Each structure stands twice: as structure tokens, then as C-alpha cells.
Short mmCIF file of C-alpha atoms and ligand atoms in Angstrom, two decimals:
data_model
loop_
_atom_site.label_atom_id
_atom_site.label_comp_id
_atom_site.label_asym_id
_atom_site.label_seq_id
_atom_site.Cartn_x
_atom_site.Cartn_y
_atom_site.Cartn_z
CA UNK A 1277 193.00 20.23 82.34
CA UNK A 1278 194.75 22.66 84.66
CA UNK A 1279 192.57 23.73 87.56
CA UNK A 1280 193.05 26.61 89.95
CA UNK A 1281 191.34 26.67 93.34
CA UNK A 1282 191.41 29.91 95.28
CA UNK A 1283 191.47 29.43 99.06
CA UNK A 1284 193.31 27.46 101.69
CA UNK A 1285 191.02 25.84 104.25
CA UNK A 1286 189.28 22.54 104.91
CA UNK A 1287 186.53 23.44 102.46
CA UNK A 1288 189.06 23.96 99.67
CA UNK A 1289 190.75 20.67 100.57
CA UNK A 1290 187.41 18.88 100.21
CA UNK A 1291 186.75 20.58 96.86
CA UNK A 1292 190.24 19.68 95.60
CA UNK A 1293 190.01 16.01 96.64
CA UNK A 1294 186.68 15.76 94.83
CA UNK A 1295 187.87 17.53 91.67
CA UNK A 1296 190.87 15.18 91.56
CA UNK A 1297 188.47 12.29 90.91
CA UNK A 1298 187.89 13.64 87.39
CA UNK A 1299 190.21 11.83 84.97
CA UNK A 1300 190.62 14.88 82.72
CA UNK A 1301 192.34 16.82 85.48
CA UNK A 1302 196.13 17.03 85.19
CA UNK A 1303 197.25 19.69 87.63
CA UNK A 1304 195.48 21.48 90.46
CA UNK A 1305 196.95 24.67 91.85
CA UNK A 1306 195.78 25.97 95.23
CA UNK A 1307 196.19 29.68 96.02
CA UNK A 1308 197.44 29.69 98.73
CA UNK A 1309 196.46 26.14 99.83
CA UNK A 1310 198.02 24.82 103.05
CA UNK A 1311 200.36 22.14 104.40
CA UNK A 1312 197.71 19.42 103.97
CA UNK A 1313 196.40 20.54 100.60
CA UNK A 1314 200.04 20.34 99.42
CA UNK A 1315 199.60 16.55 99.24
CA UNK A 1316 196.78 16.91 96.69
CA UNK A 1317 197.64 20.08 94.78
CA UNK A 1318 200.47 22.47 94.01
CA UNK A 1319 200.27 25.26 96.55
CA UNK A 1320 201.27 28.72 95.39
CA UNK A 1321 201.92 31.45 97.91
CA UNK A 1322 199.38 33.98 96.64
CA UNK A 1323 196.73 35.19 99.08
CA UNK A 1324 193.07 34.54 98.30
CA UNK A 1325 192.44 38.29 98.49
CA UNK A 1326 195.28 39.20 96.10
CA UNK A 1327 193.08 39.46 93.01
CA UNK A 1328 195.84 40.90 90.79
CA UNK A 1329 198.14 38.06 91.86
CA UNK A 1330 195.48 35.42 91.17
CA UNK A 1331 194.68 36.78 87.70
CA UNK A 1332 198.36 37.11 86.87
CA UNK A 1333 199.07 33.54 87.96
CA UNK A 1334 196.08 32.16 86.06
CA UNK A 1335 196.98 33.84 82.79
CA UNK A 1336 200.60 32.69 82.96
CA UNK A 1337 199.85 29.06 83.85
CA UNK A 1338 197.32 27.97 81.23
CA UNK A 1339 194.47 27.59 83.68
CA UNK A 1340 191.47 25.93 82.03
CA UNK A 1341 189.06 26.35 84.92
CA UNK A 1342 189.08 28.24 88.22
CA UNK A 1343 187.10 27.67 91.40
CA UNK A 1344 186.90 30.68 93.69
CA UNK A 1345 185.86 29.27 97.05
CA UNK A 1346 186.05 31.97 99.81
CA UNK A 1347 183.71 34.94 100.20
CA UNK A 1348 186.29 37.77 100.11
CA UNK A 1349 187.71 37.19 96.62
CA UNK A 1350 184.17 36.63 95.29
CA UNK A 1351 182.97 39.93 96.78
CA UNK A 1352 186.15 41.59 95.48
CA UNK A 1353 185.32 40.46 91.93
CA UNK A 1354 187.83 37.64 91.33
CA UNK A 1355 185.41 35.88 88.97
CA UNK A 1356 184.76 39.04 86.94
CA UNK A 1357 188.49 39.61 86.54
CA UNK A 1358 189.25 35.99 85.57
CA UNK A 1359 186.36 35.98 83.08
CA UNK A 1360 187.84 39.10 81.46
CA UNK A 1361 190.87 36.94 80.69
CA UNK A 1362 188.56 34.25 79.26
CA UNK A 1363 189.13 31.89 82.16
CA UNK A 1364 185.89 30.09 83.02
CA UNK A 1365 185.09 30.04 86.73
CA UNK A 1366 182.90 28.50 89.36
CA UNK A 1367 181.56 31.22 91.62
CA UNK A 1368 179.34 34.30 91.35
CA UNK A 1369 180.43 37.66 89.98
CA UNK A 1370 180.79 40.51 92.45
CA UNK A 1371 177.34 41.91 91.66
CA UNK A 1372 175.79 38.60 92.80
CA UNK A 1373 178.24 37.85 95.64
CA UNK A 1374 176.73 40.91 97.34
CA UNK A 1375 173.98 38.55 98.52
CA UNK A 1376 176.50 37.59 101.22
CA UNK A 1377 178.62 40.74 101.12
CA UNK A 1378 175.84 43.03 102.32
CA UNK A 1379 173.20 42.03 104.85
CA UNK A 1380 171.28 45.21 103.98
CA UNK A 1381 171.17 44.08 100.35
CA UNK A 1382 170.02 40.55 101.18
CA UNK A 1383 167.35 41.71 103.65
CA UNK A 1384 165.95 44.20 101.14
CA UNK A 1385 166.00 41.56 98.40
CA UNK A 1386 163.96 39.22 100.59
CA UNK A 1387 161.49 41.95 101.53
CA UNK A 1388 161.02 43.05 97.90
CA UNK A 1389 160.42 39.51 96.63
CA UNK A 1390 158.48 38.15 99.61
CA UNK A 1391 161.09 35.57 100.66
CA UNK A 1392 160.48 34.52 104.30
CA UNK A 1393 163.01 35.98 106.73
CA UNK A 1394 163.10 37.71 110.13
CA UNK A 1395 161.44 41.15 110.24
CA UNK A 1396 164.04 43.91 110.34
CA UNK A 1397 164.95 47.59 110.25
CA UNK A 1398 168.11 49.13 108.75
CA UNK A 1399 169.95 52.03 110.43
CA UNK A 1400 172.80 54.28 109.37
CA UNK A 1401 172.38 56.59 112.36
CA UNK A 1402 173.29 55.45 115.86
CA UNK A 1403 170.84 57.71 117.71
CA UNK A 1404 167.95 56.43 115.63
CA UNK A 1405 169.03 52.84 116.27
CA UNK A 1406 169.24 53.47 120.02
CA UNK A 1407 165.81 55.15 119.97
CA UNK A 1408 164.32 52.17 118.11
CA UNK A 1409 165.81 49.66 120.55
CA UNK A 1410 164.02 51.32 123.50
CA UNK A 1411 160.75 49.71 122.42
CA UNK A 1412 161.90 46.83 120.16
CA UNK A 1413 160.99 43.28 121.21
CA UNK A 1414 163.80 41.57 123.19
CA UNK A 1415 165.74 39.30 122.52
CA UNK A 1416 166.81 40.95 119.31
CA UNK A 1417 169.55 40.42 116.74
CA UNK A 1418 172.02 43.10 115.61
CA UNK A 1419 174.02 42.58 112.42
CA UNK A 1420 176.81 44.68 110.92
CA UNK A 1421 176.33 45.15 107.18
CA UNK A 1422 179.56 43.83 105.62
CA UNK A 1423 181.43 40.55 105.72
CA UNK A 1424 182.93 41.21 109.21
CA UNK A 1425 184.63 37.80 109.07
CA UNK A 1426 181.43 36.05 110.10
CA UNK A 1427 181.51 37.72 113.49
CA UNK A 1428 179.23 40.69 112.88
CA UNK A 1429 176.12 39.15 114.46
CA UNK A 1430 175.15 39.78 118.08
CA UNK A 1431 172.16 38.09 119.71
CA UNK A 1432 171.13 40.54 122.45
CA UNK A 1433 169.20 38.87 125.26
CA UNK A 1434 168.62 42.18 127.11
CA UNK A 1435 167.99 45.80 126.07
CA UNK A 1436 171.35 46.76 127.60
CA UNK A 1437 173.18 44.18 125.47
CA UNK A 1438 171.42 45.51 122.38
CA UNK A 1439 172.45 49.10 123.19
CA UNK A 1440 176.04 48.04 123.81
CA UNK A 1441 176.10 46.16 120.50
CA UNK A 1442 174.83 49.20 118.59
CA UNK A 1443 177.43 51.48 120.19
CA UNK A 1444 180.28 49.03 119.61
CA UNK A 1445 179.38 48.61 115.94
CA UNK A 1446 178.36 52.17 115.03
CA UNK A 1447 180.55 54.29 117.31
CA UNK A 1448 183.54 52.14 118.27
CA UNK A 1449 183.55 50.49 114.82
CA UNK A 1450 184.62 47.09 116.15
CA UNK A 1451 183.81 45.62 112.74
CA UNK A 1452 185.27 48.61 110.86
CA UNK A 1453 183.21 50.07 108.04
CA UNK A 1454 180.77 47.16 108.32
CA UNK A 1455 179.24 49.10 111.22
CA UNK A 1456 178.25 52.09 109.07
CA UNK A 1457 174.97 50.35 108.41
CA UNK A 1458 173.39 47.87 110.77
CA UNK A 1459 170.38 45.59 110.59
CA UNK A 1460 168.27 45.06 113.71
CA UNK A 1461 166.09 42.03 113.29
CA UNK A 1462 163.51 39.84 114.93
CA UNK A 1463 164.90 36.98 117.03
CA UNK A 1464 163.78 33.70 115.49
CA UNK A 1465 163.62 30.32 117.16
CA UNK A 1466 163.87 26.82 115.78
CA UNK A 1467 166.42 24.34 114.51
CA UNK A 1468 168.95 25.60 111.97
CA UNK A 1469 169.60 23.87 108.67
CA UNK A 1470 172.28 24.62 106.07
CA UNK A 1471 171.41 23.91 102.46
CA UNK A 1472 174.07 24.44 99.81
CA UNK A 1473 172.83 24.53 96.25
CA UNK A 1474 174.24 24.57 92.75
CA UNK A 1475 172.65 27.19 90.56
CA UNK A 1476 173.33 28.49 87.07
CA UNK A 1477 170.61 31.13 87.23
CA UNK A 1478 168.13 28.88 85.42
CA UNK A 1479 167.97 25.85 87.70
CA UNK A 1480 168.65 25.45 91.37
CA UNK A 1481 169.80 22.04 92.61
CA UNK A 1482 169.90 21.75 96.40
CA UNK A 1483 172.63 19.52 97.79
CA UNK A 1484 172.13 17.22 100.76
CA UNK A 1485 171.24 19.29 103.86
CA UNK A 1486 173.59 19.65 106.81
CA UNK A 1487 173.90 20.87 110.40
CA UNK A 1488 176.79 22.96 111.70
CA UNK A 1489 177.95 23.06 115.34
CA UNK A 1490 179.15 26.61 115.89
CA UNK A 1491 180.00 26.76 119.59
CA UNK A 1492 183.51 25.81 120.73
CA UNK A 1493 182.58 23.25 123.41
CA UNK A 1494 180.28 20.29 124.03
CA UNK A 1495 176.58 20.99 124.70
CA UNK A 1496 176.82 24.22 122.66
CA UNK A 1497 178.90 25.97 125.29
CA UNK A 1498 181.72 28.47 124.75
CA UNK A 1499 182.25 31.05 122.06
CA UNK A 1500 180.96 30.98 118.50
CA UNK A 1501 183.53 29.57 116.08
CA UNK A 1502 183.74 29.09 112.33
CA UNK A 1503 182.22 25.63 112.94
CA UNK A 1504 183.41 22.70 115.09
CA UNK A 1505 181.76 19.94 113.11
CA UNK A 1506 178.92 19.03 110.79
CA UNK A 1507 176.60 16.19 109.96
CA UNK A 1508 174.55 15.45 106.86
CA UNK A 1509 171.73 15.05 106.14
CA UNK A 1510 170.05 17.28 108.74
CA UNK A 1511 167.05 15.38 110.21
CA UNK A 1512 165.07 18.65 110.60
CA UNK A 1513 165.07 19.02 106.84
CA UNK A 1514 162.18 16.70 106.08
CA UNK A 1515 160.73 16.15 102.61
CA UNK A 1516 157.90 18.61 103.43
CA UNK A 1517 160.33 21.28 104.60
CA UNK A 1518 162.46 20.70 101.50
CA UNK A 1519 159.45 21.19 99.24
CA UNK A 1520 158.44 24.39 101.02
CA UNK A 1521 162.02 25.72 100.84
CA UNK A 1522 162.20 25.02 97.11
CA UNK A 1523 158.91 26.81 96.42
CA UNK A 1524 159.18 29.73 98.82
CA UNK A 1525 162.93 30.32 99.15
CA UNK A 1526 165.27 28.67 96.65
CA UNK A 1527 163.51 29.36 93.34
CA UNK A 1528 162.27 32.81 94.43
CA UNK A 1529 165.83 33.79 95.42
CA UNK A 1530 167.24 32.68 92.07
CA UNK A 1531 164.48 34.56 90.24
CA UNK A 1532 164.92 37.65 92.42
CA UNK A 1533 168.63 37.81 91.60
CA UNK A 1534 167.83 37.47 87.89
CA UNK A 1535 165.20 40.20 88.11
CA UNK A 1536 167.75 42.49 89.74
CA UNK A 1537 170.22 41.87 86.89
CA UNK A 1538 172.47 39.99 89.30
CA UNK A 1539 172.24 36.39 88.05
CA UNK A 1540 173.86 34.12 90.62
CA UNK A 1541 176.01 31.29 89.25
CA UNK A 1542 177.90 29.09 91.67
CA UNK A 1543 177.11 27.66 95.07
CA UNK A 1544 174.36 29.54 96.84
CA UNK A 1545 174.20 28.65 100.51
CA UNK A 1546 170.92 29.01 102.38
CA UNK A 1547 171.23 29.33 106.16
CA UNK A 1548 167.71 28.47 107.30
CA UNK A 1549 165.78 28.39 110.52
CA UNK A 1550 162.77 26.08 110.68
CA UNK A 1551 160.40 28.22 112.77
CA UNK A 1552 156.86 27.34 113.83
CA UNK A 1553 155.73 29.57 110.93
CA UNK A 1554 157.82 27.62 108.44
CA UNK A 1555 161.38 27.90 107.13
CA UNK A 1556 162.97 31.35 107.09
CA UNK A 1557 166.28 32.60 105.74
CA UNK A 1558 168.82 33.54 108.42
CA UNK A 1559 171.58 34.27 105.94
CA UNK A 1560 172.78 33.70 102.42
CA UNK A 1561 176.37 32.82 101.63
CA UNK A 1562 177.73 33.17 98.11
CA UNK A 1563 179.93 30.05 98.41
CA UNK A 1564 180.34 26.58 99.84
CA UNK A 1565 180.12 26.52 103.66
CA UNK A 1566 182.99 25.46 105.88
CA UNK A 1567 182.79 22.81 107.41
CA UNK A 1568 179.50 21.92 105.63
CA UNK A 1569 181.40 21.11 102.44
CA UNK A 1570 183.38 18.47 104.32
CA UNK A 1571 180.20 16.39 104.81
CA UNK A 1572 178.27 17.35 101.67
CA UNK A 1573 180.89 16.61 99.02
CA UNK A 1574 181.81 13.15 100.37
CA UNK A 1575 178.16 12.18 99.78
CA UNK A 1576 178.12 13.56 96.21
CA UNK A 1577 178.03 10.76 93.63
CA UNK A 1578 178.06 12.89 90.46
CA UNK A 1579 181.40 14.24 89.25
CA UNK A 1580 181.95 17.66 90.87
CA UNK A 1581 183.93 19.28 88.07
CA UNK A 1582 181.24 18.25 85.56
CA UNK A 1583 178.59 19.93 87.71
CA UNK A 1584 180.69 23.05 88.12
CA UNK A 1585 181.24 23.32 84.38
CA UNK A 1586 177.50 22.84 83.79
CA UNK A 1587 176.88 25.78 86.14
CA UNK A 1588 179.33 27.92 84.18
CA UNK A 1589 177.78 26.86 80.86
CA UNK A 1590 174.21 27.24 82.18
CA UNK A 1591 173.39 23.63 81.35
CA UNK A 1592 172.73 22.43 84.88
CA UNK A 1593 169.23 21.24 83.98
CA UNK A 1594 170.77 18.63 81.64
CA UNK A 1595 172.59 16.94 84.51
CA UNK A 1596 171.35 14.47 87.07
CA UNK A 1597 173.04 15.43 90.33
CA UNK A 1598 173.01 12.52 92.74
CA UNK A 1599 173.89 12.12 96.39
CA UNK A 1600 174.37 8.95 98.34
CA UNK A 1601 171.49 8.05 100.64
CA UNK A 1602 173.92 7.58 103.54
CA UNK A 1603 175.10 10.02 106.20
CA UNK A 1604 178.31 11.86 106.94
CA UNK A 1605 179.92 13.35 110.03
CA UNK A 1606 182.87 15.75 110.19
CA UNK A 1607 184.64 16.43 113.49
CA UNK A 1608 186.89 19.49 113.56
CA UNK A 1609 190.14 19.18 115.52
CA UNK A 1610 191.27 22.60 116.72
CA UNK A 1611 194.10 24.14 118.73
CA UNK A 1612 193.47 24.70 122.43
CA UNK A 1613 192.45 28.33 122.92
CA UNK A 1614 190.65 28.67 119.56
CA UNK A 1615 188.74 30.88 118.66
CA UNK A 1616 190.69 33.41 120.74
CA UNK A 1617 194.41 32.69 121.16
CA UNK A 1618 196.37 29.53 120.48
CA UNK A 1619 199.90 28.32 119.90
CA UNK A 1620 201.07 27.03 116.54
CA UNK A 1621 203.85 24.88 115.12
CA UNK A 1622 202.98 21.46 116.60
CA UNK A 1623 203.66 18.40 114.47
CA UNK A 1624 200.53 16.64 113.22
CA UNK A 1625 200.49 12.83 112.99
CA UNK A 1626 197.91 11.29 110.66
CA UNK A 1627 198.13 7.55 109.86
CA UNK A 1628 198.28 6.98 106.09
CA UNK A 1629 195.23 4.72 106.03
CA UNK A 1630 192.92 7.56 107.12
CA UNK A 1631 194.57 10.51 105.36
CA UNK A 1632 191.89 10.39 102.66
CA UNK A 1633 189.23 11.29 105.23
CA UNK A 1634 191.13 14.29 106.58
CA UNK A 1635 190.53 17.81 105.30
CA UNK A 1636 193.29 20.09 106.44
CA UNK A 1637 192.30 23.62 107.45
CA UNK A 1638 195.22 25.14 109.32
CA UNK A 1639 198.62 23.50 108.80
CA UNK A 1640 201.90 24.40 107.18
CA UNK A 1641 204.94 22.38 106.24
CA UNK A 1642 208.14 22.59 108.29
CA UNK A 1643 211.20 20.42 107.64
CA UNK A 1644 209.04 18.09 105.55
CA UNK A 1645 206.50 17.64 108.35
CA UNK A 1646 203.00 18.99 108.70
CA UNK A 1647 202.63 21.38 111.65
CA UNK A 1648 199.66 23.29 113.05
CA UNK A 1649 199.27 26.86 111.81
CA UNK A 1650 195.66 27.75 112.53
CA UNK A 1651 192.89 27.60 115.10
CA UNK A 1652 190.89 24.99 113.22
CA UNK A 1653 193.53 22.49 112.20
CA UNK A 1654 191.64 19.74 110.41
CA UNK A 1655 188.28 18.14 109.79
CA UNK A 1656 187.89 14.37 109.97
CA UNK A 1657 185.00 12.95 107.96
CA UNK A 1658 183.37 9.55 107.83
CA UNK A 1659 180.41 8.37 105.79
CA UNK A 1660 178.19 5.38 106.55
CA UNK A 1661 174.71 4.05 105.86
CA UNK A 1662 173.40 5.59 109.07
CA UNK A 1663 174.23 8.75 110.97
CA UNK A 1664 175.01 6.72 114.08
CA UNK A 1665 177.68 4.74 112.26
CA UNK A 1666 179.09 7.83 110.54
CA UNK A 1667 179.54 9.57 113.90
CA UNK A 1668 181.20 6.51 115.44
CA UNK A 1669 183.53 6.09 112.46
CA UNK A 1670 184.51 9.79 112.45
CA UNK A 1671 185.45 9.67 116.14
CA UNK A 1672 187.35 6.43 115.64
CA UNK A 1673 189.52 8.24 113.09
CA UNK A 1674 189.91 11.29 115.32
CA UNK A 1675 191.37 9.06 118.05
CA UNK A 1676 194.13 8.00 115.65
CA UNK A 1677 195.28 11.57 114.91
CA UNK A 1678 197.51 13.48 117.30
CA UNK A 1679 199.08 16.89 117.75
CA UNK A 1680 199.92 18.85 120.89
CA UNK A 1681 197.15 21.09 122.24
CA UNK A 1682 194.47 19.39 120.12
CA UNK A 1683 190.84 19.69 121.19
CA UNK A 1684 187.54 18.77 119.60
CA UNK A 1685 183.89 18.50 120.51
CA UNK A 1686 182.71 15.06 121.60
CA UNK A 1687 179.06 15.60 120.69
CA UNK A 1688 179.04 16.35 116.97
CA UNK A 1689 175.79 14.85 115.68
CA UNK A 1690 174.34 14.18 119.14
CA UNK A 1691 171.52 16.69 118.66
CA UNK A 1692 170.64 15.15 115.30
CA UNK A 1693 170.68 11.63 116.81
CA UNK A 1694 168.28 12.77 119.54
CA UNK A 1695 165.87 14.12 116.93
CA UNK A 1696 166.03 10.84 114.99
CA UNK A 1697 165.55 8.72 118.11
CA UNK A 1698 162.54 10.73 119.28
CA UNK A 1699 160.71 10.21 115.99
P1 LIG B 519 174.70 34.77 110.48
O1 LIG B 519 176.14 35.24 110.44
O2 LIG B 519 173.71 35.72 109.92
O3 LIG B 519 174.57 33.36 110.02
O4 LIG B 519 174.36 34.60 112.03
C1 LIG B 519 175.14 33.77 112.87
C2 LIG B 519 174.23 32.98 113.76
O5 LIG B 519 173.44 33.85 114.55
C3 LIG B 519 173.23 32.11 113.02
O6 LIG B 519 173.78 30.89 112.65
C4 LIG B 519 172.13 31.97 114.04
O7 LIG B 519 172.44 30.97 114.98
C5 LIG B 519 172.15 33.29 114.75
N1 LIG B 519 171.12 34.20 114.20
C6 LIG B 519 171.27 35.05 113.15
N2 LIG B 519 170.11 35.71 112.91
C7 LIG B 519 169.22 35.29 113.84
C8 LIG B 519 167.84 35.60 114.12
N3 LIG B 519 167.16 36.51 113.42
N4 LIG B 519 167.26 34.95 115.15
C9 LIG B 519 167.95 34.06 115.90
N5 LIG B 519 169.22 33.71 115.68
C10 LIG B 519 169.87 34.32 114.65
N1 LIG B 520 179.73 27.14 108.39
C1 LIG B 520 179.17 28.38 108.05
C2 LIG B 520 179.84 29.13 106.98
O1 LIG B 520 180.58 28.61 106.17
O2 LIG B 520 179.62 30.33 106.89
#
């Protein structure tokens, strides 16, 4: 089989390494891939947002199956367009990807179908939003409607911060058109859990839970990033919480999308907060999370491509999807200055014996060597029977990798360990 994977980050590298385990796979193309993915797939210089280019490449290269991993091409309808050419895909169509593409859509879906989430109001008029904020409970959360590259969320701790956020989104358009509509929502408190799931619109199969570490520095200090590390499973996601999520969130969301004529097929990501009133949805993503995928897939025992094809064929209920009972930890190594400004082009040294555990996010190839090209450069994953051992093993590998200006958090998994030790 010839497989095409759209995307070029650590998540795509993890997906590609896993798909490679299937013996029926001959060639994997990554569009655009990166300098690390190039060791596991043929990288083709077509951007993940170039839908015409992707479709053109797929039709000319006998692609048997395509995996569209990032949010933008999904929201732009890459799956619809590939399906038109009879190329089966993993990933939702555009009319279902809107669950991530529009926060207004997802909030209204949850309200209509009684799915627990933060209370909210939607505004398309700045004066009305500013009027509302005068009496709204503080802290509050302000979200721009569109994708906004994951940055369109501001937690306002004071009324002044909330006003400034509204003006910057709706008047100064710091997130572009995403600021035409904003959501102002209740500030929730509690531990956060990420749950990725496979769904074919008939069955929803949650994967092992995980915990992201979004801030740049140790002890959750510094700016928000795309994610500096992950662990799985998340100790806050107990069997009771999992049961409640299945009954009140996962199945109702799948049914709600069906009822709206927007059947979701692919990986539906639930960003949850476990509040004192039970689990609530913070956000939906229409795709695998990054760097959640880098801890979830290494624990997957069932063949990934087989699961993906079952999702496409709507036969997921026939499959037994199994995860290892162990734990995983992924430490992201980034370039100093990320997420703001950083230098690129530094040679990356990874010893051969650990290269299998490294998921490359931001690297290119120069004179046959791998050099840094992004803020997040790579994710280093280890699995073990216990979380403690997985963390230790991940850091042991990190110590063996070097590139100039590298930095990483030293406390990935520490919060989870504390929760486990206090039990
Ligand atoms: P989102 O892009 O919607 O995932 O939001 C980014 C981050 O903002 C989340 O991971 C949470 O940490 C935080 N956040 C979003 N919504 C809320 C909320 N209603 N209450 C508290 N924190 C939130
Ligand atoms: N790690 C969060 C995300 O993929 O959006």
C-alpha cells in the first residue's frame, strides 16, 4: 500500500512510525514532512494547506490511503477533496472539522445537546461585549472564534484584562477574522485531561488519557506553547471519571454530530477539565493532539492503520483496540527563545540507539545533516511499566541528544507523580 500523511510535525512523525509497523505498507509519503520524518518516509515539498497540491500529488502517485493530521487542511476540506478522487482518508470532512474550526459552533452544539461545558455568551459586537464584561464574573475567559493557531484564548484575571482582550480581538483584529465573533465564558477550575478517541460515527473508542504541559518553563512558568511535554495515562482520569465522560460527553458528542448531519469520522480530541461538578469540555480538536500523540501511540498495541481503515469503513465496533497498561512520557526539546523568537540551523546529534524514540517536529536537512528549523525541535518518548520509570527513561534519552540553544522542561510528569504519590 502507498500511504500519504499530510503534515510535518512530531505528531505526524509518531503516526508515520506507527503506520510503518503494518507489513502491507510499501511507501509512505509525508507532505511536507521534515528533516527527521525523512528517515521514515518520502518527504514531498507540498504545504499541508495546499489542498490542490495534495490532491494532485495523491492522484498522480497511486495513493491507497491518506491520513490528514493537522487542523487547517481538515477545516479546509482536504478529506472531502481526496474522497472525491476516491482516495480513502482518515480524518473528518470539513463539515465535521468545524467542531474545532469554530468555537461558536462547538459551544452551541454543547448547549443544544446538553454536553457539560463552561457557561458562555457569544458576541459579534464589541460594544455589547464590553457592556457584558462590566458585570460578568471575573476571572473570565475570552476566545476568538476561528482556529487562530491555538493562541486565540485569553484568561483574564481582571476586568481590565478582559476589556483589553475584547478590544484586541474585535477592534485591533490581532487574530484576524477570528475576532469577528468571540466567546466569553465562565472560568473553570480543576485538572485538565486530554482524551483522544477514534470514532467512525457509530462507535467511539477513547484512547489512553494524557496530560499536556503547555507553559514554556518548569513549574508552569513562562508563556503558553504548543506543548512542552506529555505523559500518559493521566492519573486524574480515574475509571469513574472515564465512565462519566463516556456517558455524558463522548457518546453525546458523537450523536450530536450525527443529528446535525455532520458525522465525525477520525480522531476526535476531547480537552477536558475535571471540575468539582464533574468533567466539562474545554475544547474539541478534530485531530490527534501534539504532543499527546507522542505518548498515546507508543502505548497502542493494536495496528494503527487497521484501526484507521476501520474508522473509514465504519467497522470500528468489530475491532478490539488495545493499549498497553504501562505509562509513557514525552519531553519536548525546543530552541531557546521559543515560543517567541529563536535561531535556527543548528546541527542535531541523536545517537542511533535512541533514534526510534525521537519524534522530530522542527528540523530540516542541510548537507546531509539534520539541523534545527523550528521552535519545538523534537519530542523524546519513553515507555515503562510505571510513570516514574517512563519519566526517568525519557530524561535519560534527552541527556544523550544535543544541539546548540536546546532547552526543555525538567518537570514533565512531576504534577502527575505528585497526584499518584498523594493517593
Ligand atoms: P483552548 O485553546 O480552548 O484549549 O484553551 C487553551 C487553554 O486555556 C486550555 O488548555 C485551558 O488551560 C485554558 N482554558 C480554556 N478555557 C477555559 C475555561 N473556561 N476556564 C479555565 N481555563 C480555560
Ligand atoms: N496539545 C494540544 C493540541 O494539540 O492542540
